[in-house]
XYZ file of C-alpha atoms in Angstrom:
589
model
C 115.956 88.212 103.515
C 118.563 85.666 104.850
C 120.413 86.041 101.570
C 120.765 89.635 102.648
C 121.847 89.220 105.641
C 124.468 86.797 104.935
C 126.501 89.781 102.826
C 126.046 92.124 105.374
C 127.576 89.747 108.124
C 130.180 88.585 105.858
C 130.901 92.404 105.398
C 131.113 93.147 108.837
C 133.391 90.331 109.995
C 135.502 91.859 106.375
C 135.797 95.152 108.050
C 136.845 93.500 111.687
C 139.244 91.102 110.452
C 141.175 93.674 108.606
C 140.771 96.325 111.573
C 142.452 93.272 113.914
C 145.118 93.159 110.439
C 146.103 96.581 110.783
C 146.328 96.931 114.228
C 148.822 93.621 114.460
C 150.555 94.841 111.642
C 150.932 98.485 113.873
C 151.904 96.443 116.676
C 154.470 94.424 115.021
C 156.083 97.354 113.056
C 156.208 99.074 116.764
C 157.932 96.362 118.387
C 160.948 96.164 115.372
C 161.374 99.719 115.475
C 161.470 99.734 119.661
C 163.764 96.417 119.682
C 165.867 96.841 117.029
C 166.844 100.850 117.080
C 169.664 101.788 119.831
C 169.056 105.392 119.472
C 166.021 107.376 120.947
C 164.141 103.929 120.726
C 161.550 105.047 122.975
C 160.270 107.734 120.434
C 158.940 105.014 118.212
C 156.231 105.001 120.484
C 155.073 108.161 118.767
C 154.564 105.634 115.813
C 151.735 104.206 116.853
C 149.906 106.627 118.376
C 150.463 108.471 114.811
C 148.896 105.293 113.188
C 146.281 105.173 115.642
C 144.915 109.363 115.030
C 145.372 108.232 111.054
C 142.823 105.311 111.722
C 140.526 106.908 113.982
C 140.113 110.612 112.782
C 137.522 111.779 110.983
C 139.122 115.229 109.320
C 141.134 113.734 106.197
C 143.862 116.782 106.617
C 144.676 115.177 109.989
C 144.536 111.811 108.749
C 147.301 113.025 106.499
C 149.158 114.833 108.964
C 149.701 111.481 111.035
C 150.290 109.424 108.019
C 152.775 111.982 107.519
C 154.860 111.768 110.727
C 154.847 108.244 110.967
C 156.149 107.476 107.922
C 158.700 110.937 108.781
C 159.636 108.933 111.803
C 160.482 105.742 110.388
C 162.623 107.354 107.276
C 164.268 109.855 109.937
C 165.039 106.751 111.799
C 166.561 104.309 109.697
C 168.764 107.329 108.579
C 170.149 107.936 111.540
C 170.050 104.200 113.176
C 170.292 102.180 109.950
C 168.841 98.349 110.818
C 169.734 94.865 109.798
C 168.017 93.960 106.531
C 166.805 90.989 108.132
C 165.133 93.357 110.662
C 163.266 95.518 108.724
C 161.807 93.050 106.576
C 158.230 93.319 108.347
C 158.477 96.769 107.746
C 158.982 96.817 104.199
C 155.918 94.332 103.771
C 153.356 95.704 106.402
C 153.620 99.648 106.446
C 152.635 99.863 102.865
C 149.443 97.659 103.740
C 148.845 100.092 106.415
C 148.542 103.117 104.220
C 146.089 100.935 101.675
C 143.700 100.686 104.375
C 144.501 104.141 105.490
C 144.021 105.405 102.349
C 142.708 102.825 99.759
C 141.779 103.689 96.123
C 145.124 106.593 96.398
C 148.990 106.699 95.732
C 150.130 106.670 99.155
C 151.140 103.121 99.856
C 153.019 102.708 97.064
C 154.817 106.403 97.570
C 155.148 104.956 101.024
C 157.392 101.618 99.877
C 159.486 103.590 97.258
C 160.595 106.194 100.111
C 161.013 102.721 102.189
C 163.509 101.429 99.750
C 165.079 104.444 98.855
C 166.080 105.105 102.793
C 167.518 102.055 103.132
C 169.050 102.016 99.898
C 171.702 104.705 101.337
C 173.243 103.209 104.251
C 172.845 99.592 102.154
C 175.995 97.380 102.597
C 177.264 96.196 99.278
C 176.912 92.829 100.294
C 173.093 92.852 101.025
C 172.198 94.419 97.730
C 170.941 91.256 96.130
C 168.655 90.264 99.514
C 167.791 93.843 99.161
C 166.652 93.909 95.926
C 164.791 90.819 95.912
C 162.859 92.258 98.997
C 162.333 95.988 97.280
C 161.184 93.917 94.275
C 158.798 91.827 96.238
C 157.313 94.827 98.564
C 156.621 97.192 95.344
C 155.136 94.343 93.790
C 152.460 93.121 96.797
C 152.290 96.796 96.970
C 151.243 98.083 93.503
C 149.127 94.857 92.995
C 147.335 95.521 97.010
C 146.523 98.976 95.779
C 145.426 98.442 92.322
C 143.079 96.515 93.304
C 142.291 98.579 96.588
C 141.676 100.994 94.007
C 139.157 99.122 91.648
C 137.314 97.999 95.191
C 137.214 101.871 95.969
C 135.335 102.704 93.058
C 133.106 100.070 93.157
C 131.636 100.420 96.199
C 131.150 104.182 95.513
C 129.551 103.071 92.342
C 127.142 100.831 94.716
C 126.659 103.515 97.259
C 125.391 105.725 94.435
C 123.264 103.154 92.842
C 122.003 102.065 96.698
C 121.423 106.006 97.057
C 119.391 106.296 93.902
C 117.554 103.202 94.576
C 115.974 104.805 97.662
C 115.503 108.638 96.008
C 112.430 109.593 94.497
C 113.796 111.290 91.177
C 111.159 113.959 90.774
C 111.690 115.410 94.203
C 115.086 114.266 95.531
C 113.210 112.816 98.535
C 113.714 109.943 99.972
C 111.253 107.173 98.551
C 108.751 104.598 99.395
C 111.352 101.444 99.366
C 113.777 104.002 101.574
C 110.539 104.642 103.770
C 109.648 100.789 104.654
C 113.182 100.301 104.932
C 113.454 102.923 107.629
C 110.062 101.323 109.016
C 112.036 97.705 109.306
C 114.445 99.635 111.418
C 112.537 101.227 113.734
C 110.898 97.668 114.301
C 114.292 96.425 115.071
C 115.264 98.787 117.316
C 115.162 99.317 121.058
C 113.120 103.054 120.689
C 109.818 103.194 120.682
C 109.907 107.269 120.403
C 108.489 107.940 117.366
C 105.475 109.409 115.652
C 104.247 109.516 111.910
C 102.731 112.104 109.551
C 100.866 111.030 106.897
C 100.315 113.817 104.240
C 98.004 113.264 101.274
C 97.551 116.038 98.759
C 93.675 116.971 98.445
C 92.076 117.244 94.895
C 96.197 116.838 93.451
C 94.599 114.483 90.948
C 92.106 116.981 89.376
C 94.917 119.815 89.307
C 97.148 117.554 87.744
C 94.957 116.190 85.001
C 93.483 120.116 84.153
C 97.547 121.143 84.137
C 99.049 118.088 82.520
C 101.510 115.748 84.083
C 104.756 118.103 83.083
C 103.308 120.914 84.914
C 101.910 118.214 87.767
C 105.479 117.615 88.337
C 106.542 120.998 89.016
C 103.807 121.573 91.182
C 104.922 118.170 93.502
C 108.426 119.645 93.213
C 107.482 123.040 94.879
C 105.443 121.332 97.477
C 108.397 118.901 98.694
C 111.009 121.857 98.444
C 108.258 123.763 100.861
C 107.707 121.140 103.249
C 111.185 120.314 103.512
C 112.337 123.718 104.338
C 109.842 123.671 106.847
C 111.371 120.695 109.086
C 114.292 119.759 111.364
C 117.138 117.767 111.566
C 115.101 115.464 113.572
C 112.455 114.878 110.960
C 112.492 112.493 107.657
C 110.684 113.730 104.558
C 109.581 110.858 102.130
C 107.310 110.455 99.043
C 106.036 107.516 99.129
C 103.219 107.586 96.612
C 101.708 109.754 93.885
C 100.843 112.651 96.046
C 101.427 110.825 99.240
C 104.127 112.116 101.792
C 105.282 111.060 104.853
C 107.357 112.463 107.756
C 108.683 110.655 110.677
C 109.958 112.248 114.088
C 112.577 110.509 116.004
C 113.058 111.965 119.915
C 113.222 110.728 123.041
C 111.403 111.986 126.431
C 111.177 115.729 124.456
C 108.968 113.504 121.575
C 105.890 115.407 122.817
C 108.118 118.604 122.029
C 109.616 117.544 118.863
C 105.941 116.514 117.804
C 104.368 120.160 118.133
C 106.917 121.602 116.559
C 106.480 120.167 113.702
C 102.681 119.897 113.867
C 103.299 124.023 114.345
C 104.925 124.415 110.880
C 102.806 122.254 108.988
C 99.307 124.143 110.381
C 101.233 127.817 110.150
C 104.453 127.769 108.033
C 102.855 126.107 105.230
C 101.486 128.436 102.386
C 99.253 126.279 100.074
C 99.750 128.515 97.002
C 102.677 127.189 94.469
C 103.291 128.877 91.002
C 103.530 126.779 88.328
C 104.186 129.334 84.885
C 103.610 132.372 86.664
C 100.215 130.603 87.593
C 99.328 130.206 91.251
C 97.254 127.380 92.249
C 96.561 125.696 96.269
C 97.458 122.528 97.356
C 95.771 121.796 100.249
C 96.516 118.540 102.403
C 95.313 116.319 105.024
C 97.846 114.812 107.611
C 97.254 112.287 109.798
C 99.474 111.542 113.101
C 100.327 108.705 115.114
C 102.540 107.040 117.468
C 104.882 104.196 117.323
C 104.257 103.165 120.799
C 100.448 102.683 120.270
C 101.532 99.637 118.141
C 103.586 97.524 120.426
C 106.929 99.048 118.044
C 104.111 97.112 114.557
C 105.032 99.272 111.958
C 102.802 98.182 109.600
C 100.061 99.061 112.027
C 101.521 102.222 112.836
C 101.480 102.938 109.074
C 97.818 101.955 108.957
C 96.730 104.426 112.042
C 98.422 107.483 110.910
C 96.508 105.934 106.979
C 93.124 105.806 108.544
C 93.602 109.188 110.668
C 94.313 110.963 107.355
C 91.322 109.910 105.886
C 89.328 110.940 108.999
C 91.327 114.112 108.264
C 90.226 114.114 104.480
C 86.694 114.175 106.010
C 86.501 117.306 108.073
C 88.334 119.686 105.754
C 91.395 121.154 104.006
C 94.477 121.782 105.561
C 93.411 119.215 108.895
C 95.556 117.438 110.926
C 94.176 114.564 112.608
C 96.094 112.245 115.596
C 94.762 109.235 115.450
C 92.918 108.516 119.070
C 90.772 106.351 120.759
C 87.811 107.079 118.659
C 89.617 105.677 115.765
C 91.531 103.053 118.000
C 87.734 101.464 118.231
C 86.794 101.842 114.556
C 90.154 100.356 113.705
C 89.380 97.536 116.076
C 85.644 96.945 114.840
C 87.215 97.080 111.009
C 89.999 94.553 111.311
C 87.199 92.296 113.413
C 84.753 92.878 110.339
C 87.711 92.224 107.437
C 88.964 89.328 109.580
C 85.746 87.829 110.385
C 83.483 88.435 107.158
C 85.110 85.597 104.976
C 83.216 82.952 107.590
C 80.187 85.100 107.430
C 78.492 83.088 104.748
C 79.517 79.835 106.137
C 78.602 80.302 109.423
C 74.950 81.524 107.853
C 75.165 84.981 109.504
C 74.566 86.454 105.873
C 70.502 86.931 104.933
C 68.834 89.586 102.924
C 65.714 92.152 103.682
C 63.280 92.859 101.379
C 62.022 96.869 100.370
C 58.940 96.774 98.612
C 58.549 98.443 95.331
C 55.293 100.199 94.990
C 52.999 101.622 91.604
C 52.303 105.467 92.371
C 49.352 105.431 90.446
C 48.151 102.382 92.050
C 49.975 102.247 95.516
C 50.458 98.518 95.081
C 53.099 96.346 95.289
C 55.117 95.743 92.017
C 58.509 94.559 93.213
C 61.181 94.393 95.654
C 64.358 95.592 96.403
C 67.134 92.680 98.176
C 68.806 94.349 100.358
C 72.211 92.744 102.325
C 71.973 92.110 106.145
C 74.976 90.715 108.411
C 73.513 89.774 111.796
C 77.166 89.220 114.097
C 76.917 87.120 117.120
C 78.653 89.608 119.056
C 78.456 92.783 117.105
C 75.027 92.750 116.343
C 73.401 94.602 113.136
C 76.443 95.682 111.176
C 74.922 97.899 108.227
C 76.224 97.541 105.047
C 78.345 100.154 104.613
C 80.342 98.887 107.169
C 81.154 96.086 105.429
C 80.719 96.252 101.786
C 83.350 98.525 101.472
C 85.931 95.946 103.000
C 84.198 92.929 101.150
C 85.421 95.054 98.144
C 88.529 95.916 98.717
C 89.547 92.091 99.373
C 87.138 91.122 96.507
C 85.157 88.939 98.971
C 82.395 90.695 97.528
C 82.505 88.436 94.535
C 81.279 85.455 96.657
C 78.977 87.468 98.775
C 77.149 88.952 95.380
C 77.062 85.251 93.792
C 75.047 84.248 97.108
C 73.008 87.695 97.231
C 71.747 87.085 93.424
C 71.133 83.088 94.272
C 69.313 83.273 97.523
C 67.447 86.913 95.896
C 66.336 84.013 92.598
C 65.407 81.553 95.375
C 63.172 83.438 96.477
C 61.394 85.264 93.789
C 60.939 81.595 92.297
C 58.944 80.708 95.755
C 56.860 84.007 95.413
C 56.109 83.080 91.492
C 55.047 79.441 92.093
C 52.873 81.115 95.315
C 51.289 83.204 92.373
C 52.662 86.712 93.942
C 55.270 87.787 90.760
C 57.189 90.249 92.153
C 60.341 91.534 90.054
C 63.610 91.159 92.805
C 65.944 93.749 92.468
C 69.540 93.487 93.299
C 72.212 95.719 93.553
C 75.612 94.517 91.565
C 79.205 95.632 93.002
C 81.829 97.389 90.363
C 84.319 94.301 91.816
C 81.540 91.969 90.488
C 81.560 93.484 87.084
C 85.253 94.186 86.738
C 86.357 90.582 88.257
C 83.690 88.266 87.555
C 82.082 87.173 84.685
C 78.255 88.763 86.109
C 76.353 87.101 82.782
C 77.687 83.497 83.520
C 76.578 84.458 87.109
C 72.833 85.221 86.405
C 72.239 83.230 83.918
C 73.377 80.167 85.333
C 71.590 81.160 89.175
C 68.134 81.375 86.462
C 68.529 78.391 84.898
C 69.128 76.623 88.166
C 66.568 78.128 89.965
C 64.028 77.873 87.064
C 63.286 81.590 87.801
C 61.849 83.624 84.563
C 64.480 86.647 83.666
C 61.765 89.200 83.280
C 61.359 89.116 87.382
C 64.702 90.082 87.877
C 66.573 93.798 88.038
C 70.038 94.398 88.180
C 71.085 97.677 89.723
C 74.366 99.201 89.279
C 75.661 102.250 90.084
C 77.247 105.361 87.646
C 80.634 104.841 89.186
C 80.069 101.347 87.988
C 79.432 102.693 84.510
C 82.024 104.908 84.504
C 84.549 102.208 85.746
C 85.070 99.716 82.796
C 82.524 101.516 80.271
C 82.686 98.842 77.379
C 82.700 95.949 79.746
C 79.225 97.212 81.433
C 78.114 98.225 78.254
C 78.189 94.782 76.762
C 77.472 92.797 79.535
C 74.241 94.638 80.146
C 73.284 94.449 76.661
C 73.849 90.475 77.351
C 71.835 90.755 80.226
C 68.581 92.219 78.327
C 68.998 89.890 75.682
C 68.236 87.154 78.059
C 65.102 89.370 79.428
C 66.574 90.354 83.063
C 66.074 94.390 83.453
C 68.788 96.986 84.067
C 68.464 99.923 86.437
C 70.968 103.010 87.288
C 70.924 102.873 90.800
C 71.732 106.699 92.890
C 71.228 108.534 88.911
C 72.197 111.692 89.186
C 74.915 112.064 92.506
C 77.942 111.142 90.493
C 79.432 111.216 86.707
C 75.460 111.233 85.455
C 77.047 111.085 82.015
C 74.554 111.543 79.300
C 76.741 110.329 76.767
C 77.041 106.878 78.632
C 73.280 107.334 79.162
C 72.246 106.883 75.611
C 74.753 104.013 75.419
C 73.581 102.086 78.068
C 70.741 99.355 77.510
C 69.031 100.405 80.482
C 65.652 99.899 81.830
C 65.095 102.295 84.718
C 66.430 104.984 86.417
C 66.266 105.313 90.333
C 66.351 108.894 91.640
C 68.741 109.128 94.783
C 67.386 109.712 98.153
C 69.620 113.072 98.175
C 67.493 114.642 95.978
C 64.010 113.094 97.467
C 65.123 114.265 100.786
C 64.268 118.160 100.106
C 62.242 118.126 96.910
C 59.446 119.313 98.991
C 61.414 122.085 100.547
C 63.910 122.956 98.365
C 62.692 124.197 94.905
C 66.280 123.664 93.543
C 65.493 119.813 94.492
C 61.838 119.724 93.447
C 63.663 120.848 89.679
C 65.908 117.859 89.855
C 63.419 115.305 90.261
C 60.893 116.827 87.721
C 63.932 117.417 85.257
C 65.079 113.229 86.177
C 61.636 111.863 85.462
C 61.379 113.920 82.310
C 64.009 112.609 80.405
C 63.440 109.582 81.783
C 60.241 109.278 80.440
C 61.549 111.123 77.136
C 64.287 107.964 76.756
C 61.717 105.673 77.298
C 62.874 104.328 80.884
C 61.049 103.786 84.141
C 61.811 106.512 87.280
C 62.058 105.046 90.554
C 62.355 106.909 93.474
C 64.015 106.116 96.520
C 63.424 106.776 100.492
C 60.297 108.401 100.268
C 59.631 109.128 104.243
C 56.523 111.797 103.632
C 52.959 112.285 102.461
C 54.202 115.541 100.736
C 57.165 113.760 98.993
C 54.614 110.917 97.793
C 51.979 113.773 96.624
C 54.937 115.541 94.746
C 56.102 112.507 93.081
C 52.682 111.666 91.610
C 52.513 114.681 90.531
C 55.699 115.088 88.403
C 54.132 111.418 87.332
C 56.769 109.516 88.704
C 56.132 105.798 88.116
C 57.320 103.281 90.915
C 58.729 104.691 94.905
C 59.644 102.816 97.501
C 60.969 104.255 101.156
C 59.979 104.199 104.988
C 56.734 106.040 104.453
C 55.524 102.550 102.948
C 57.719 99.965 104.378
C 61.048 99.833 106.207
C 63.041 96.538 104.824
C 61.715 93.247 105.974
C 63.049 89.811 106.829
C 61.547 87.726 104.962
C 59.504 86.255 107.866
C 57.919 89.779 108.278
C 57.063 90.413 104.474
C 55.475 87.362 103.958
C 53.293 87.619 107.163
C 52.782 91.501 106.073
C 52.378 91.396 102.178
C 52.096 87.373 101.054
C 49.304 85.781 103.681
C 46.987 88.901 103.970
């Protein structure tokens, strides 16, 4: 970052010292021409005003035109009021250095000291030739050397521009890209507006479309959607890609932002038209945008970036085509989020961790056979936080890793006390994706047995299908390891996502656990009744235990029994208990 800096300032003091350069070398070519000329001598004032429209206009043909008459003026000049050689010396050196900066990279300085010499080659006394010619020799040399390299600069820095151009392009779809986006975002930080406001635009279900079409056609399909989109907006908007099928558009105003904001909130909701053709073959890509504003954030645009992130997903969450602002709903969920993230790496120091039992009951025998450890985080100040509050963030910053180790410890611990009580009740406990992708989970377990002497047969690991489907040979083997040393393996929520029964048959599994989803409306629903019955079939067929989950009802019990479900466990027997409360409920009696 300093390094960077350093080149731009040495840049910028480039630029002024050889602004200050030109305009001495202006001033001291004015003042020979107004000194040393007898004739008109106040029309040479028209020289540097001529200089001065070359320097400061923006139209080249202009520029030209004043390069023009200035140089016009001077030749017209020493024609008619021919000057000591001795005079015009400063002239022969400094004009052409003018026209380099004027025009660098070109032919006009050195044009510019051949015309010099040749004007005052006419009027040239015989005597000064040799002076003469040592200066003409010396001012086309300086000259052609000044503008070769001027020329070889030239080109180099357009060669940068275009690499520093292409460096912040997206290739596919011309856009400007993610490292142009934070780049912009560094910017804004750094300067004195605060009037801005983000769109976030994520593509729904892109990834499906693109996988079913093929990345070629994916491609086009992006392509059409950024031409759209672009056409769409105003001068006052930016259109980036900054991810896959992530977009982003910023909107820079002032006290119209409100205005500028609606506007183009207006031709996202009703210009855009989510059907693209890709071969003659339409197909709809819908979006969800989320919105927010600069000055929410104190000018942070990295949390200005994360509100208009987290109002998209709300978007994502109550339908296609949605545009949600991020407000003060959000505001609070943000704020009880970054308190969780922030605050649940001292959780299991501070001892605010501890785990709730669920028992585990026969349905033949409506007895206890097991339980279920489930994850509690009691905050000082927050209370109860749930666990999907803050599993999900324990997993994205792989604090879950420590948290599981301590779950599957403490969850041993405690079976171990049950067992030497002589109440053997199998513990069950739920293992993260993280935990299998990151961490060796065989070292984990079997080390936490042998150090808490606890027998492998009372203990269940539950994972989940996405778990499976995640790093397929990796579960595979390390469940397979896992049975080997006697500990049982369940499929936890079987049947709400991949349900793969290729995987299935793979899988050294123990039990299956029917998710409360389909429990919910079995009773009801004959759709769900065929679920279950369909679940515990092949189940039983593979030779695997069925457990059902958040049973709340006689009538979902009775139904259960009936499609000969082995093991439930829900509110209608028992809520999760501390372990205070399970051993005064279910140990002492």
């Amino acid at each position: 970052m300093h390094k960077s800096m350093s080149v731009y300032t040495q840049r910028l003091l480039l630029k002024r010292l050889v602004i200050f350069l030109y305009f001495c070398s202006i001033a001291l070519i004015t003042y020979t021409l107004i000194a040393e000329h007898h004739v008109a001598r106040w029309l040479y004032l028209l020289f540097p005003l001529l200089m001065c429209c070359a320097f400061f206009l923006k139209s080249t043909q202009l520029k030209i035109y004043s390069a023009i008459g200035s140089m016009a003026l001077i030749l017209i000049g020493g024609y008619l009021d021919p000057l000591e050689l001795d005079a015009i010396e400063e002239s022969f050196i400094l004009l052409p250095l003018c026209y380099i900066i004027l025009f660098p990279g070109s032919l006009w300085p050195i044009s510019t000291a051949v015309l010099l010499i040749i004007s005052y080659l006419i009027n040239l006394p015989p005597e000064d030739f040799d002076e003469f010619l040592e200066d003409a020799i010396e001012v086309l040399v300086i000259t052609t050397f000044a503008s070769v390299m001027a020329y070889y600069q030239s080109k180099l820095s357009d060669q940068m521009q275009r690499y520093k151009r292409d460096s912040l392009t997206d290739l596919l779809t011309g856009l400007p890209n993610r490292k142009c986006f934070f780049n912009d975002m560094e910017e804004i930080e750094k300067g004195d507006s605060q009037d801005y406001a983000l769109f976030y635009i994520d593509l729904d279900g892109f990834k499906s479309v693109n996988d079913s079409l093929g990345h070629t056609q994916g491609d086009k399909l992006l392509t059409a959607f950024a031409e759209h989109v672009s056409s769409l907006l105003f001068d006052y908007n930016k259109f980036y890609r900054v991810g896959g099928d992530e977009f982003a558009i910023t909107v820079k105003g002032g006290d119209d932002l409100g205005d500028l904001i609606s506007e183009t909130e207006h031709q996202l909701k009703y210009g855009y038209k989510p059907s693209f053709k890709v071969g003659n073959v339409p197909h709809n890509l819908d979006y969800s945008v989320g919105v927010a504003l600069l000055e929410e954030t104190q000018k942070d645009t990295d949390l200005w970036c994360k509100n208009a992130d987290i109002a998209m997903n709300k978007a994502k969450l109550r339908g296609k085509n949605t545009i949600q602002w991020y407000d003060m709903e959000l505001l609070d969920e943000t704020i009880r989020e970054y308190q969780i993230e922030k605050e649940l790496g001292q959780a299991l120091g501070k001892e605010q961790l501890c785990l709730a039992y669920q028992p585990k009951v026969c349905c033949k025998e409506d007895k206890i056979i097991g339980v279920e450890a489930l994850i509690r985080w009691i905050h000082p100040e927050l209370g109860m936080i749930p666990p999907n509050s803050f599993i999900p963030i324990a997993e994205r910053s792989t604090q879950i890793i420590p948290i599981g180790r301590w779950v599957i410890e403490q969850a041993c611990k405690q079976a171990k006390e049950w067992a030497d009580a002589g109440q053997s009740y199998c513990v069950s406990v739920n293992v993260s994706t993280v935990q299998f992708v990151h961490d060796n989970i065989y070292q984990v377990i079997s080390s936490t047995l042998m150090s808490t002497g606890l027998s492998p047969e009372l203990l269940e690991v539950e994972i989940t299908e996405t778990t499976l489907m995640t790093q397929p040979e990796q579960v595979i083997s390390a469940c397979e390891k896992l049975r080997d040393l006697g500990v049982k393996v369940a499929i936890d929520d079987f049947g709400v996502a991949y349900s793969s029964l290729n995987y299935l048959k793979q899988l050294p599994i123990d039990i299956l656990k029917i998710d409360k989803s389909f429990v919910d409306d079995c009773v009801t629903e004959h759709t769900d009744h065929m679920l279950v019955r369909t679940i515990i079939q092949m189940g039983h067929n593979l030779g695997k235990t069925v457990v059902a989950e958040g049973v709340e009802t006689t009538e979902q019990l009775q139904l259960l029994k009936g499609e000969d479900c082995n093991i439930y466990q829900g509110y209608f027997f028992s809520k999760p208990l501390f372990i205070e409360e399970f051993n005064a409920k279910y140990i002492s009696g």
